[in-house]
Amino acid sequence: MHSLTTQSYKERYARSLADPEAFWAEQAQYIPWYTAPTQILSTDDEGLTRWYTGGKLNTCYAAIDYHVEQGRGAQTALIYDSPVTKTVQTFTYSELQDEVSRLAGLLQMLGVGKGDTVVIYMPMVPEAAFALLACARIGAIHSVVFGGFAPHELAIRIDDAKPTVILSASCGIEFEKVIPYKPLLDEALRQSAHQPVRCLILQRPMHPAALHPRRDLDWQASVAQANPVGCMPLDATDPLYILYTSGTTGKPKGIVRDNGGHAVALAYSLRAIYDVKPGDVFWAASDVGWVVGHSYIVYGPLIQGCTTVLFEGKPVRTPDAGTFWRVIEQHGVNVLFTAPTAFRAIRKEDPEALLRNKYDISSLRYLFLAGERCDPPTLHWLQEVVPVPVIDHWWQTESGWPMVANQMGIEPVPVKAGSATWPVCGFNLQILGENGQPLGPDEEGYVCLKLPLPPGSLPTLWNDTPRFRQSYLSRFPGYYLTGDGGYIDDDGYVYIMGRVDDVINVAGHRLSTGEMEEMVGSHPAVAECAVIGIADELRGQRPVGLVVLKDGVEVDEPHLEAELVGIIRDRIGAVAYFRNALVVKRLPKTRFGKSLRKTIREIADGGPYAVPSTIDDPAILDEIRARLMTQNIGHAFRFQAI
Ligand code: COA
Ligand code: AMP
């Protein structure tokens, strides 16, 4: 077995691409298998890439029971730190085993079996982590829906995943605001065609919920009556979870994650990228509703035998912009992982980082950032404020783990602002042009991955392999299309420049402008519309709508805007942060009828913009620029057309 220190990055990366089977066979040895795989890399009957066929394991066993058996039962596995409820609670590996095995027993009593789906709609409480692990324990496939999504989004996911049981809580807490979750769940179930057999509701004292007598069960009371169950051996290729993510339309994509490849990839990433060992304290300040939460709050750190921190709070106002530093000191955090947005919020409130000086953060070894590009001003501020490497790394729900990173466990290299550094072993990253031709250094194009994708990456979409092929594999045969644009410089550093499709990133939340367009377009006064993501200083991006009214319709513009804002808030949720809709006479289009969203975005962002030669009516761009300026939206005042 190669140790992580005996080879340089370049040798290791080259080997991972030249002989992926040998590379990933070695990495598989770090996972406790019940039965070793018979094939490392194979193609199934549908032509999909499969890792570790023939192998049997259980991800919950690898994350909990294995460590207890290895004598780490008394080590803290999970720290729940909740400034919003003023609670800190710790669970050892043995206690976690007890909680999870009893919840798993309860799920079995409720009729959940291997291959059944379970939807989890929960705030950031320890029970959310127990829920994922309990499903994994009995081979049920969980699908977590982010707590910030509105009933409509939850209903879509319920109808697609068809859960046997839904796990939820009576409320969540956003800053000082208590958000009742149960009415949102009830509304989602009114909207969905599919109905679960049972809903298990965690009653929180700040807002207990009324339970439906025949459908809902009280979580604590039910778990107290359940018997613990053991881990069920599963095939490496059995699905562990489905996580829905925004695509270009209103129908989210159900990203499937398998058991074997996922466990191996996460364990590898914790050693090679994050450089953590068993016993280290790992804190991903994210949410279990996102892929970061799945991989690096729950599964990854536990598989690696670390202590993981589950934080129910915000970077600011819970109670102040020093809360991150406080958590690092209080729990001896070694590695922090969060989104740049979180630090933009801290910097806004505490630009001199005075609150940082109140705490001893000497336990910290690395700060990792992802979810959106780390803008150079935020990077430079952090480099001043935090005395450890600040590492931007790039990944997405589909990959499940980082695709480009400065790999601390292999060979740390100098950071270049704006770059996520080098491709991670196993990811054959290439920049392709419009016609699929490989582009040279510094040439911007489509960021693609040459197939096969490494372990951990999605094998397919839930019940929709045709959409998987069409969305990711059809544009450039032999390659996976990531949806991001970018370039590679002469030193091999990768720069991710943003999405090339209708997906935007708002405060680290991935959202579909295509879906928002469908919703705005459903208003009776709207003939057509475009929703674009414009630059936002705190959130990275935010959506803005441009609407064209139906002929003869007269509206009060502020009233229409309020209605459209309300539609998005009601149907997607407040997280969409859709605050502006402007009425324009026409949308700028090419002579072939394609909306020029990129040009509108460039205008709003105040960059120099070129008027496309194919535009049907150039004057419309001036009108839009003037409208954005009078409404004080974006930075359109900066530049005129070049
Ligand atoms: N449940 C319910 N509502 C939620 C929610 C959740 N989990 N998350 C956000 N919302 C709501 C907020 O309460 C807010 O509602 P409001 O319009 O009624 O005030 C709205 O969605 C917008 O939220 P957001 O854009 O997050 O703004 P904010 O002012 O509440 O917080 C930040 C700003 C920067 C502090 C916050 O976005 C943040 O912590 N970002 C980091 C995100 C992150 O870690 N992402 C993970 C990727 S790795
Ligand atoms: P999600 O699937 O929610 O994790 O969002 C994935 C998308 O977020 C990617 O396709 C990118 O557009 C963006 N993203 C995530 N991390 C980074 C990063 N480090 N740099 C640039 N963009 C990023």
XYZ file of C-alpha atoms and ligand atoms in Angstrom:
713
model
C 0.000 0.000 0.000
C 1.387 3.439 -0.911
C 1.526 5.839 1.968
C 0.296 9.321 1.229
C 3.728 10.795 1.763
C 5.906 8.733 -0.534
C 4.704 10.065 -3.876
C 4.340 13.592 -5.140
C 1.004 14.860 -6.339
C 1.970 14.673 -10.007
C 3.035 11.010 -9.872
C -0.020 10.099 -7.858
C -2.420 11.992 -10.138
C -0.899 10.460 -13.280
C -1.213 6.986 -11.782
C -4.845 7.569 -10.773
C -5.689 8.299 -14.424
C -3.437 5.735 -16.071
C -4.489 2.846 -13.858
C -7.653 3.785 -11.969
C -8.337 0.190 -10.961
C -5.004 -0.213 -9.181
C -5.276 3.234 -7.600
C -8.788 2.727 -6.245
C -8.121 -0.879 -5.220
C -5.468 0.487 -2.866
C -7.779 3.142 -1.468
C -10.508 0.561 -0.880
C -8.300 -1.093 1.714
C -9.000 1.731 4.146
C -12.651 0.705 4.422
C -13.958 -2.143 6.586
C -15.632 -4.419 4.032
C -17.673 -7.472 5.014
C -16.730 -8.965 1.655
C -14.010 -7.481 -0.551
C -15.080 -6.369 -4.043
C -14.525 -8.802 -6.895
C -14.283 -6.081 -9.520
C -12.905 -2.610 -8.880
C -14.259 -0.832 -11.963
C -16.973 -2.207 -14.208
C -19.884 -1.265 -16.413
C -23.366 -2.485 -15.533
C -26.161 -3.723 -17.802
C -27.301 -0.150 -18.445
C -23.778 0.875 -19.441
C -23.228 2.854 -16.206
C -19.887 3.022 -14.415
C -19.836 0.970 -11.225
C -17.193 0.789 -8.541
C -16.456 -2.165 -6.273
C -18.980 -4.651 -7.661
C -19.232 -7.758 -5.503
C -18.110 -5.873 -2.395
C -20.339 -5.900 0.683
C -20.241 -3.238 3.382
C -22.421 -0.979 5.469
C -21.673 2.742 5.556
C -23.131 3.129 9.067
C -20.890 0.302 10.270
C -17.843 2.040 8.747
C -18.889 5.321 10.373
C -19.779 4.078 13.867
C -19.643 0.409 14.869
C -16.215 -0.204 13.373
C -14.730 2.540 15.577
C -16.448 1.168 18.667
C -14.980 -2.254 17.857
C -11.562 -0.641 17.424
C -11.749 0.720 20.992
C -12.803 4.263 20.182
C -16.261 3.947 21.769
C -15.508 6.564 24.416
C -14.198 9.129 21.925
C -16.510 12.013 21.111
C -18.082 11.370 17.724
C -20.439 14.325 17.450
C -20.616 17.740 19.067
C -23.902 19.578 18.699
C -23.279 23.294 19.181
C -26.408 25.415 18.987
C -26.049 29.078 19.879
C -29.684 29.603 18.881
C -30.864 27.296 21.673
C -27.821 27.899 23.891
C -27.038 24.174 23.886
C -23.850 22.161 23.577
C -24.251 18.394 23.633
C -21.717 15.682 22.894
C -22.141 12.058 21.819
C -19.400 9.439 22.028
C -19.128 6.802 19.338
C -20.848 4.343 21.712
C -23.674 6.798 22.412
C -24.043 7.482 18.709
C -24.249 3.744 18.082
C -27.011 3.488 20.656
C -29.022 6.424 19.245
C -28.663 5.335 15.645
C -29.319 1.640 16.174
C -32.539 2.362 18.090
C -33.776 4.800 15.473
C -32.940 2.206 12.823
C -34.947 -0.341 14.837
C -37.884 2.037 14.913
C -37.714 2.573 11.151
C -37.803 -1.181 10.665
C -40.818 -1.418 12.991
C -42.528 1.173 10.810
C -42.022 -1.056 7.814
C -38.934 0.541 6.284
C -36.789 -2.096 4.623
C -33.765 -2.300 2.378
C -34.208 -0.215 -0.763
C -37.146 1.770 0.660
C -36.823 5.540 0.619
C -37.053 7.907 3.593
C -37.354 11.684 3.265
C -35.642 13.764 5.962
C -36.730 17.421 6.358
C -35.000 18.690 9.455
C -33.169 21.570 11.066
C -29.585 21.247 12.254
C -30.144 19.021 15.284
C -28.268 15.805 16.170
C -31.339 13.753 15.279
C -30.843 14.809 11.653
C -27.460 13.072 11.635
C -28.928 10.065 13.460
C -31.588 9.876 10.754
C -29.115 9.619 7.869
C -27.047 7.020 9.677
C -30.098 4.995 10.766
C -31.251 4.719 7.155
C -27.769 3.660 6.073
C -27.765 1.030 8.819
C -30.788 -0.828 7.428
C -30.175 -0.195 3.736
C -32.957 2.384 3.402
C -32.243 5.169 0.909
C -32.483 8.604 2.492
C -33.314 11.786 0.711
C -32.695 14.912 2.746
C -34.583 18.043 1.736
C -32.991 21.307 2.880
C -35.083 22.875 5.657
C -35.137 26.249 3.895
C -37.195 24.878 0.993
C -40.891 25.702 0.811
C -43.694 23.052 0.728
C -43.850 23.084 -3.080
C -40.192 22.009 -3.373
C -40.650 19.421 -0.641
C -43.742 18.058 -2.408
C -41.872 17.651 -5.711
C -39.174 15.657 -3.938
C -41.718 13.540 -2.029
C -43.455 12.660 -5.283
C -40.193 11.686 -6.933
C -38.619 9.774 -4.024
C -41.894 8.179 -2.804
C -40.795 7.749 0.823
C -42.217 5.063 3.099
C -41.589 7.342 6.078
C -40.773 11.051 6.496
C -38.618 12.271 9.368
C -39.078 15.874 10.421
C -39.143 18.224 13.397
C -41.657 20.626 14.839
C -39.516 23.693 14.071
C -36.215 25.171 13.021
C -34.560 28.361 14.222
C -33.198 31.078 11.966
C -31.350 33.659 14.061
C -33.958 34.548 16.699
C -36.909 33.466 14.528
C -38.647 30.142 15.212
C -39.815 28.583 11.930
C -42.549 25.962 12.400
C -41.633 23.087 10.064
C -44.669 20.921 10.678
C -47.159 23.192 8.842
C -44.712 23.218 5.910
C -44.615 19.426 5.913
C -48.422 19.216 6.201
C -48.801 21.593 3.275
C -46.280 19.620 1.204
C -48.272 16.450 1.872
C -51.447 18.243 0.788
C -49.711 19.065 -2.492
C -48.014 15.725 -3.132
C -49.733 12.759 -4.724
C -47.556 10.331 -2.800
C -48.296 9.845 0.914
C -45.893 8.197 3.373
C -47.071 5.525 5.780
C -45.821 7.521 8.750
C -44.201 10.834 9.694
C -41.879 10.823 12.683
C -41.828 14.261 14.285
C -39.142 15.498 16.656
C -40.900 17.770 19.112
C -38.760 20.767 20.004
C -39.752 22.629 23.191
C -39.708 26.096 21.579
C -42.611 25.153 19.280
C -44.216 21.709 19.662
C -46.406 20.670 16.751
C -49.898 19.216 16.617
C -49.605 15.608 15.431
C -51.902 13.970 12.916
C -53.442 11.098 14.951
C -53.167 8.334 12.353
C -50.073 9.445 10.483
C -47.653 11.240 12.812
C -45.587 9.756 15.614
C -43.693 11.475 18.383
C -39.988 10.845 17.726
C -38.703 10.585 21.302
C -41.561 8.448 22.601
C -41.348 6.064 19.649
C -37.566 5.674 19.747
C -37.781 4.929 23.476
C -39.862 1.847 22.643
C -37.669 0.612 19.807
C -35.055 -2.110 19.951
C -31.591 -1.519 18.548
C -30.726 -3.288 15.304
C -27.407 -4.137 13.695
C -25.947 -3.124 10.345
C -27.204 -4.851 7.242
C -24.561 -5.951 4.719
C -25.219 -4.106 1.454
C -23.811 -4.293 -2.028
C -21.228 -1.620 -2.768
C -23.459 -0.520 -5.636
C -26.650 -0.273 -3.560
C -27.827 3.332 -3.263
C -27.065 5.057 0.032
C -28.963 8.211 -0.715
C -30.687 10.480 -3.216
C -30.004 14.196 -2.961
C -32.032 16.483 -5.181
C -30.226 19.408 -6.710
C -31.251 22.212 -9.015
C -31.025 21.622 -12.704
C -32.111 23.882 -15.505
C -35.837 23.214 -15.115
C -38.389 23.038 -12.313
C -37.778 19.323 -11.886
C -34.766 18.842 -9.629
C -32.245 16.127 -10.376
C -32.132 13.202 -7.955
C -28.420 12.606 -7.558
C -27.807 8.984 -6.538
C -24.895 8.029 -4.293
C -23.804 4.421 -3.849
C -22.381 2.868 -0.676
C -18.976 1.495 -1.660
C -17.502 4.179 -3.896
C -18.803 6.882 -1.578
C -17.164 5.423 1.541
C -13.831 4.911 -0.211
C -13.831 8.367 -1.797
C -14.691 10.154 1.449
C -12.044 8.290 3.430
C -9.512 9.091 0.722
C -10.475 12.773 0.688
C -10.100 13.094 4.444
C -6.556 11.800 4.244
C -5.422 13.275 0.938
C -7.204 16.622 0.840
C -8.145 17.536 4.403
C -5.171 15.803 6.069
C -7.084 14.608 9.120
C -6.532 11.605 11.333
C -8.789 9.702 13.702
C -9.439 11.848 16.758
C -9.132 15.183 14.921
C -12.014 17.633 15.210
C -13.609 18.443 11.851
C -16.191 21.179 11.445
C -18.129 21.690 8.246
C -20.257 24.778 8.907
C -22.942 23.896 6.399
C -26.318 22.169 6.562
C -27.234 18.482 6.376
C -29.574 19.471 3.543
C -26.619 20.080 1.215
C -24.038 17.679 -0.112
C -21.369 19.273 2.092
C -23.462 18.298 5.091
C -23.858 14.706 3.892
C -20.183 14.241 3.099
C -18.441 16.334 5.720
C -20.788 16.809 8.669
C -22.031 13.233 8.763
C -20.333 10.491 6.779
C -16.770 11.576 6.019
C -15.466 12.649 9.445
C -17.103 9.649 11.124
C -15.719 7.156 8.604
C -12.303 8.660 9.340
C -12.843 8.343 13.124
C -12.884 12.098 13.713
C -15.085 14.189 15.957
C -17.583 16.104 13.860
C -19.243 19.397 14.825
C -22.899 19.969 13.965
C -23.576 23.687 14.304
C -27.060 25.154 14.544
C -26.310 28.809 14.086
C -25.105 31.419 11.632
C -21.735 33.057 11.161
C -23.182 36.328 12.483
C -25.803 37.452 14.997
C -25.793 34.127 16.840
C -24.908 36.027 18.915
C -22.212 37.963 17.026
C -19.567 37.756 14.305
C -17.192 36.012 16.742
C -19.215 32.813 16.913
C -17.007 30.859 14.458
C -13.877 31.723 16.463
C -15.676 30.748 19.669
C -16.613 27.326 18.294
C -13.041 26.713 17.114
C -11.669 27.498 20.577
C -14.357 25.710 22.565
C -14.154 22.441 20.661
C -10.518 22.522 19.555
C -11.486 22.466 15.877
C -8.591 21.329 13.646
C -10.210 21.798 10.243
C -12.979 24.236 9.358
C -14.879 24.006 6.105
C -17.475 26.587 5.088
C -18.675 28.790 2.226
C -16.987 32.130 1.402
C -20.390 33.786 1.972
C -20.094 32.988 5.673
C -16.852 34.912 5.915
C -18.158 37.778 3.805
C -20.915 38.094 6.420
C -18.371 38.029 9.275
C -16.113 40.531 7.534
C -19.026 42.910 6.948
C -19.782 42.992 10.678
C -16.238 42.801 11.992
C -13.933 44.104 9.233
C -10.898 44.330 11.519
C -11.598 40.828 12.899
C -11.427 42.255 16.408
C -13.606 39.458 17.753
C -11.084 36.896 16.540
C -8.576 38.208 19.097
C -10.903 37.225 21.921
C -10.393 33.529 21.157
C -7.541 31.068 21.004
C -7.805 29.450 17.581
C -4.413 27.749 17.701
C -6.002 24.288 17.268
C -6.935 25.192 13.679
C -4.698 23.724 10.952
C -6.660 24.453 7.768
C -9.584 26.503 6.547
C -11.333 25.060 3.474
C -13.869 26.986 1.408
C -16.340 25.758 -1.209
C -19.863 26.150 -2.480
C -18.958 29.116 -4.668
C -15.767 30.657 -5.970
C -13.696 32.253 -3.233
C -13.404 35.831 -4.436
C -9.867 37.225 -4.039
C -10.869 40.023 -1.553
C -12.355 37.427 0.818
C -9.315 35.179 0.362
C -6.895 38.031 1.108
C -8.860 39.106 4.174
C -8.844 35.538 5.490
C -5.141 35.150 4.815
C -4.579 38.184 7.081
C -6.975 37.033 9.766
C -6.474 33.261 9.997
C -2.931 31.995 10.569
C -3.430 28.744 8.584
C -3.659 27.791 4.899
C -6.909 29.050 3.354
C -7.902 26.552 0.688
C -10.550 27.144 -1.965
C -11.708 23.837 -3.422
C -14.292 23.033 -6.027
C -16.959 20.362 -6.116
C -20.647 19.804 -6.641
C -23.521 17.638 -5.468
C -22.889 15.299 -8.371
C -19.257 14.577 -7.467
C -19.940 14.234 -3.725
C -16.373 15.215 -2.895
C -13.809 17.721 -4.169
C -12.747 17.602 -7.802
C -10.141 20.370 -7.614
C -8.216 21.207 -4.459
C -4.903 22.062 -2.897
C -4.340 18.642 -1.379
C -2.983 19.137 2.095
C -2.409 15.451 2.802
C -0.319 14.905 -0.324
C 1.606 17.972 -1.340
C 0.504 21.464 -0.288
C 1.391 23.972 -3.002
C 1.236 27.780 -3.059
C -2.264 29.247 -3.248
C -3.152 31.356 -6.291
C -6.050 33.734 -5.651
C -9.112 32.811 -7.697
C -7.973 29.231 -8.340
C -9.074 26.064 -6.564
C -5.572 24.684 -7.453
C -5.054 21.233 -9.040
C -7.408 18.437 -10.070
C -7.855 15.808 -7.375
C -6.596 12.280 -8.087
C -9.154 10.368 -10.113
C -10.695 13.434 -11.801
C -9.415 13.724 -15.375
C -10.293 17.385 -15.808
C -10.176 19.002 -19.234
C -11.334 22.308 -20.660
C -13.254 21.867 -23.909
C -14.341 24.401 -26.521
C -17.735 24.714 -28.205
C -16.974 21.834 -30.571
C -15.438 19.572 -27.978
C -11.869 20.468 -28.865
C -9.394 20.522 -25.930
C -8.368 24.088 -25.141
C -4.882 25.256 -24.231
C -3.601 27.118 -21.160
C -5.604 30.195 -20.148
C -8.337 29.483 -22.715
C -11.764 29.562 -21.089
C -14.254 26.843 -21.955
C -16.442 24.085 -20.546
C -15.002 22.330 -17.506
C -15.396 18.614 -18.232
C -14.276 15.332 -16.757
C -13.102 12.539 -18.995
C -14.935 9.318 -18.160
C -14.916 7.232 -16.058
C -15.740 9.351 -13.048
C -13.942 8.186 -9.888
C -15.657 6.482 -6.924
C -18.154 8.597 -4.998
C -19.428 10.411 -8.098
C -23.036 9.892 -9.140
C -23.602 6.667 -11.088
C -26.947 7.995 -12.410
C -30.062 10.039 -11.550
C -32.824 8.478 -9.466
C -35.149 6.563 -11.778
C -33.944 8.640 -14.715
C -30.873 7.300 -16.472
C -31.971 8.900 -19.786
C -31.887 12.334 -18.112
C -28.502 11.509 -16.578
C -27.096 10.792 -20.022
C -28.801 13.740 -21.626
C -27.804 16.267 -18.933
C -24.231 15.234 -18.363
C -22.884 12.883 -21.018
C -24.430 13.886 -24.339
C -22.864 17.327 -24.953
C -19.323 15.951 -25.333
C -19.242 12.152 -25.843
C -16.752 10.486 -23.496
C -16.910 13.384 -21.045
C -19.010 14.436 -18.080
C -20.190 18.050 -18.374
C -19.854 19.769 -14.992
C -21.933 22.830 -15.931
C -19.120 25.177 -14.922
C -16.909 27.299 -17.151
C -13.251 27.901 -16.470
C -9.652 27.578 -17.572
C -6.313 26.052 -16.586
C -3.175 28.172 -16.402
C 0.389 27.251 -17.406
C 1.074 25.767 -13.975
C -1.963 23.499 -14.157
C -4.009 25.597 -11.719
C -7.749 25.383 -12.405
C -9.906 28.518 -12.332
C -13.650 27.929 -12.063
C -15.415 31.011 -13.393
C -19.094 30.183 -12.840
C -21.947 28.193 -14.282
C -22.570 28.071 -17.999
C -26.191 26.976 -17.535
C -29.316 28.225 -15.755
C -27.998 27.450 -12.279
C -26.951 30.133 -9.796
C -25.384 30.096 -6.371
C -27.044 32.287 -3.743
C -25.234 32.314 -0.383
C -23.828 28.881 -1.210
C -27.320 27.593 -2.102
C -27.645 26.126 -5.585
C -30.809 27.304 -7.322
C -32.283 27.125 -10.798
C -33.110 30.339 -12.645
C -34.916 28.150 -15.184
C -37.279 27.018 -12.434
C -37.798 30.615 -11.288
C -38.612 31.584 -14.875
C -41.284 28.891 -15.001
C -42.827 30.317 -11.808
C -42.617 33.991 -12.798
C -43.978 33.055 -16.223
C -47.020 31.460 -14.579
C -48.312 34.903 -13.459
C -51.336 35.854 -15.591
C -49.887 39.261 -16.511
C -46.538 37.922 -17.726
C -45.972 37.122 -21.407
C -42.332 36.140 -21.031
C -39.495 36.607 -18.612
C -35.838 36.037 -17.886
C -34.334 35.428 -14.476
C -30.634 36.090 -14.233
C -28.133 35.747 -11.406
C -26.425 39.062 -10.733
C -23.412 39.663 -8.506
C -24.245 40.240 -4.845
C -21.621 41.367 -2.366
C -22.768 39.125 0.474
C -24.383 36.169 -1.248
C -22.140 35.921 -4.303
C -25.169 35.970 -6.598
C -28.847 36.773 -6.369
C -31.673 36.358 -8.870
C -33.353 39.286 -10.625
C -36.355 38.937 -12.940
C -37.094 40.856 -16.146
C -40.677 40.522 -17.293
C -42.546 41.431 -20.441
C -46.273 41.993 -19.959
C -48.977 40.442 -22.093
C -50.400 42.798 -24.728
C -52.971 45.183 -23.310
C -52.237 44.317 -19.665
C -51.693 47.269 -17.379
C -50.227 46.758 -13.940
C -48.992 48.695 -10.989
C -45.326 47.730 -11.180
C -44.497 47.619 -7.442
C -47.616 45.537 -6.910
C -46.631 43.069 -9.643
C -43.102 42.888 -8.284
C -44.443 42.094 -4.802
C -46.634 39.342 -6.251
C -43.767 37.772 -8.168
C -41.482 37.984 -5.137
C -44.260 36.301 -3.150
C -44.628 33.492 -5.712
C -40.937 32.578 -5.534
C -40.874 32.853 -1.747
C -43.943 30.643 -1.403
C -42.882 28.031 -3.891
C -39.084 27.784 -3.578
C -38.550 29.461 -0.205
C -36.986 32.565 1.296
C -33.535 31.163 0.499
C -34.050 31.999 -3.173
C -33.601 35.643 -2.179
C -35.642 36.818 -5.161
C -36.269 40.489 -4.422
C -36.593 42.314 -7.755
C -38.682 41.961 -10.908
C -38.528 44.702 -13.535
C -41.010 45.244 -16.315
C -39.293 45.772 -19.686
C -40.766 46.273 -23.158
C -38.927 43.310 -24.657
C -36.227 40.836 -23.773
C -33.021 41.129 -25.755
C -32.786 38.211 -28.140
C -30.733 37.008 -31.036
C -32.340 36.965 -34.462
C -32.869 33.242 -33.811
C -34.970 33.972 -30.729
C -32.428 33.044 -28.007
C -32.597 35.290 -24.919
C -29.316 37.058 -24.220
C -29.168 36.356 -20.511
C -25.373 36.496 -20.364
C -25.363 40.006 -21.808
C -28.017 41.171 -19.330
C -25.922 39.721 -16.513
C -22.822 41.504 -17.747
C -24.746 44.771 -17.845
C -26.112 44.275 -14.332
C -22.686 43.364 -12.991
C -21.231 46.560 -14.420
C -18.596 44.861 -16.552
C -17.807 46.006 -20.077
C -20.249 44.231 -22.343
C -20.174 43.645 -26.059
C -23.377 43.965 -28.061
C -23.756 40.595 -29.837
C -23.816 40.945 -33.600
C -26.842 38.651 -33.761
C -29.015 40.847 -31.526
C -32.352 41.735 -33.090
C -32.760 45.146 -31.412
C -29.661 46.649 -29.730
C -31.621 49.578 -28.215
C -33.277 47.203 -25.777
C -29.970 46.786 -23.925
C -29.855 50.515 -23.199
C -33.384 50.359 -21.846
C -32.518 47.498 -19.527
C -29.393 49.235 -18.319
C -31.382 52.397 -17.598
C -34.049 50.419 -15.712
C -31.459 48.637 -13.574
C -29.814 51.961 -12.788
C -33.017 53.741 -11.801
C -33.968 50.819 -9.576
C -30.440 50.798 -8.104
C -29.959 47.120 -8.951
C -26.462 45.762 -9.500
C -23.607 47.828 -10.893
C -25.027 48.778 -14.289
C -23.829 52.347 -13.794
C -20.207 51.319 -14.245
C -19.860 50.633 -17.965
C -21.584 51.223 -21.241
C -21.302 48.919 -24.215
C -17.809 48.496 -25.683
N -34.688 27.243 7.067
C -35.606 28.207 6.897
N -35.325 29.411 6.353
C -34.054 29.623 5.963
C -33.043 28.661 6.096
C -33.411 27.413 6.685
N -32.535 26.438 6.855
N -31.891 29.180 5.617
C -32.161 30.432 5.210
N -33.468 30.697 5.413
C -34.181 31.955 5.142
C -33.638 33.069 6.001
O -34.257 33.074 7.282
C -34.000 34.296 5.195
O -35.378 34.545 5.389
P -35.986 36.031 5.425
O -35.961 36.511 4.003
O -37.377 35.799 5.934
O -35.119 36.820 6.342
C -33.847 33.830 3.759
O -33.933 32.392 3.818
C -32.550 34.226 3.085
O -31.502 33.595 3.773
P -29.957 33.942 3.534
O -29.728 34.294 2.112
O -29.156 32.824 4.090
O -29.743 35.283 4.346
P -29.546 35.511 5.881
O -29.521 36.978 6.079
O -30.538 34.718 6.655
O -28.067 34.924 6.194
C -25.732 34.440 5.749
C -26.931 35.359 5.450
C -24.563 34.828 4.872
C -25.372 34.578 7.215
C -26.150 32.974 5.462
O -26.606 32.880 4.145
C -25.052 31.968 5.651
O -24.719 31.586 6.738
N -24.496 31.473 4.530
C -23.579 30.379 4.507
C -24.278 29.303 3.735
C -23.593 27.984 3.770
O -22.897 27.662 4.690
N -23.854 27.205 2.745
C -23.347 25.887 2.661
C -22.565 25.657 1.442
S -21.058 24.835 1.843
P -23.650 22.291 -5.233
O -24.027 21.191 -6.129
O -24.777 22.891 -4.497
O -22.500 21.910 -4.324
O -23.112 23.458 -6.157
C -22.083 23.161 -7.060
C -21.714 24.380 -7.834
O -21.236 25.387 -6.940
C -20.562 24.129 -8.771
O -20.967 23.559 -9.995
C -19.985 25.506 -8.932
O -20.733 26.271 -9.832
C -20.153 26.092 -7.541
N -18.946 25.911 -6.738
C -18.783 25.088 -5.688
N -17.549 25.227 -5.170
C -16.906 26.144 -5.919
C -15.589 26.716 -5.911
N -14.699 26.394 -4.989
N -15.278 27.611 -6.878
C -16.178 27.969 -7.815
N -17.447 27.481 -7.867
C -17.805 26.577 -6.935
